[in-house]
Amino acid sequence: MSLPHPPPPLSPLDILGQVFGYPDFRGPQQAIVEHVVRGGDALVLMPTGGGKSLCYQIPAIVRQNAGHGVTVVISPLIALMHDQVGALHEAGVSAAFLNSTQTQEESSALEKQLLRNELTLLYAAPERINTPRMKGLLGSLHERGLLSLFAIDEAHCVSQWGHDFRPEYRSLSLLHETFPDVPRIALTATADALTRQDMIERLKLEDAREFVSSFDRPNIRYTIVEKTDATRQLLRFIESEHAGEAGIVYCQSRKRVEEVAGMLEDAGLKAMAYHAGLDSSLRQQRQDRFLREEGMVMVATIAFGMGIDKPDVRFVAHLDMPKNIEGYYQETGRAGRDGLPANAWMTYGLQDVVNQRRMIDTSDASSEEFKQVMRGKLDALLTLAEDTRCRRVSLLGYFGEASQPCGNCDNCLNPPKVWDATEAARKMLSCIYRVQQASGISFGAGHLMDILRGKATEKVLQHSHDQLSTFGIGADLAEVQWRGVLRQLIAKGMVRVDPDAFNTLQLLPDARQVLKGEVSVMLREQALGGASDRRKSGAKKGTKTSVKGLAEASLNAGALERLARLKAWRAEVAREHNLPAFVIFHDATLRAIAERAPQSTAELEGISGIGVKKLEAYGSEVLRVCTTEA
Ligand code: ADP
Ligand code: ZN
C-alpha cells in the first residue's frame, strides 16, 4: 500500500489526496492552485479557516517537483513558524524556517539545502527578506532557476487601513522589482475595499488575478448581547455552552485581561492571560499551552490570535467591542476552523461606544482623514450590534455579499422585538439641547438620564436642572432603556460624545430631523432583566440547541469511547513531537475514525485528513488504539 516514490508528475488533486489526505478542493482552491502552478500572480481573499495555506503549499510541491526550486513564504508570525513547519513535516513535505535564533552553521546548512533544490517551502518573517544575506541568497537561487514562488501571507499587513499594519511589509514591493519573473501569491482574510485597493497598490499586484471567496462561515453562530455584568455573563455563557472547551476571550485593556483571566481561574476554568505587556517568552509559552492543551481559555487583547490556526477553538467571546467589523470578523473567524459548530459571542454597552470614539478622536498619530475613515468603520459595527436583522446578512452585506437570513444567529433564533422610540429619542435630544442652552455647557450621559427620569440628585439641584421643562419627562422608561436609546442615537450620528470635554453629550446636525418629527426611530427592545434571560427562556422552549450538543451529537457510546482513547493517544504523540495535537490529526479526523471503527488499515484510507505519510506513520497505531478494548 505504501507509495515510497510515486512516479512524477503528481497533479494538484493527487497531492491534495496523498499528502494532505483530503478528497476534494474547497471553493476556489483548485482554480487558484492551477493558476499559480502555471506561474500566474494571484491575490486570494478568503475568510479565516477557508483553506488559504493549501493555495500556496500545493503549488509549491508541484513546482518543486518540476524543478523550479523553493517557495518562500513571508509571514509575520514568527512565533508560529515552528508549528507550521512541523505540520508540513508530518505530512511528508520538506520545509524550514529562517529566524534569528539560528546559528551560523544552521543557516549555512539550510542555504546548502536550498541550493541543492531540497526544500519545498521556506518560511521567513518580512524583516528577514531585507537583510543583505537573504538578498544574496535569493539572488543565487534565482540565478540557478531555483526561486519558484513568493507567497505573501496576511497581505493586509501592508496597509495602514487594515487592522494589523506592519511597516516591514512595505519593503515587500522589492521582491517584484528585483525578481519580476518570479510569481507571487498574496493572501488575506481582510475583505474591505479600501484595504484591498491599498494592498494591491503597495504590493504592485495590479496584474494579479483576484480570487474572492464567499466570506460566510456558516458553522459560526453569532450572538451580541447587551452588557450588564460582563464577567458574570461570560461565565454563564462558558459554563452553559462550552464547559471544558477551548476558546478565546477578547478584552480591550491589559488590566481587564488579567482580571478576567483571574476570575475564570477562580471559577475553576483553565484560563490564561495574554497581552503585549507580558514578556515574549511568557507569551510564547502561553500560546504553546493554548495550542497544545485541551480545553484552555485564552483571555487576550488583540495582540493574540493572528495566524493561530488551532482548528478546534469552539468559541470566541468579546467582552469589549472591537474597533470595526473587519476586526470583529477576523477575531470571531478564529472559532470553528474545523467546520464544526462554534459560537461568536459579544457583550457591548454604552461605555464601549464612548471608549472607542475617544480612542479615535484622541489618537494624535493619525490624520483627520484617517480618523474620519475609522469613525465610519466604528459606526458600521454599532449598526451591526443594534441591528434587528439577521447578523449574518448584515455582516456579509458589509463585505458586499448578499445572503438570506441564516437561522444560526441570535436574531434569527430569537427575533428581537422592535419598539417605536421616536418619542423617547425626541425627549432625549431635547433634553440635551435644553441643558446646553440653560447652562452654556454640556453634561455627560448619567446626568442627562437623571434629568430625564426626574431624579433630583445633588448635581441636578446644584445646576437647577430640576427647573427644566424636560425634567422628569422620561420617568416612564428605565435607565437601561434610556441607555439603549442614547447608544443608538450615537450610533446613528445624532449625538456625539466629546472626549475633550469629559465625555459630555452634544447634538449633531442629524438630530434636527428627529426633533422636527421628520424621521422615526425604531429600536431594538432592551431586555430589562439582563441580556441573558432571553437566551435562557429560548433554551427552555427548545428553540436553542447548544453548540456543544450539536458537535457531540451522532456519536454512539462505543464511538465516544474510541474517540476518548484516540485523543489520549494523540496527546502522547503530540508531546513526543513537540507539536500541537491537531497537527497530528484534527478532531474531525479522529471523530471519523472513531465512527468507522476500523478493523484494518485499508479501512482508514479515504478518511479526510489521513494522507499517505500519516497512514504509514500512524496507521497501525491507530488501529491498535481502536481495537484494544478498554
Ligand atoms: P486559513 O489560512 O484560510 O485560515 P487554513 O489554511 O488554516 O485556513 O485551513 C483551515 C483548515 O481547513 C485547516 O485545518 C485545513 O487543513 C483545512 N482544509 C483546507 N483545505 C481543505 C480541503 N480542501 N478539504 C478539507 N480540509 C481542508
Ligand atoms: Zn441569522
XYZ file of C-alpha atoms in Angstrom, residues 323 356-357 360-362 367-382 491 496 499:
25
model
C -12.751 48.783 16.564
C -13.872 53.558 21.003
C -14.840 57.089 19.933
C -10.186 57.546 17.565
C -10.638 61.213 18.426
C -7.639 61.487 20.704
C -4.578 62.450 10.111
C -8.118 63.804 10.125
C -8.823 61.757 7.006
C -7.744 58.604 8.799
C -9.917 59.423 11.816
C -12.884 60.009 9.570
C -12.472 56.592 7.996
C -12.132 54.985 11.432
C -15.290 56.706 12.699
C -17.223 55.405 9.739
C -15.987 51.894 10.441
C -16.940 52.119 14.095
C -20.419 53.313 13.160
C -20.874 50.287 10.934
C -20.043 47.998 13.842
C -22.514 49.824 16.092
C -24.694 55.059 16.519
C -21.631 62.961 19.864
C -13.746 63.121 24.645
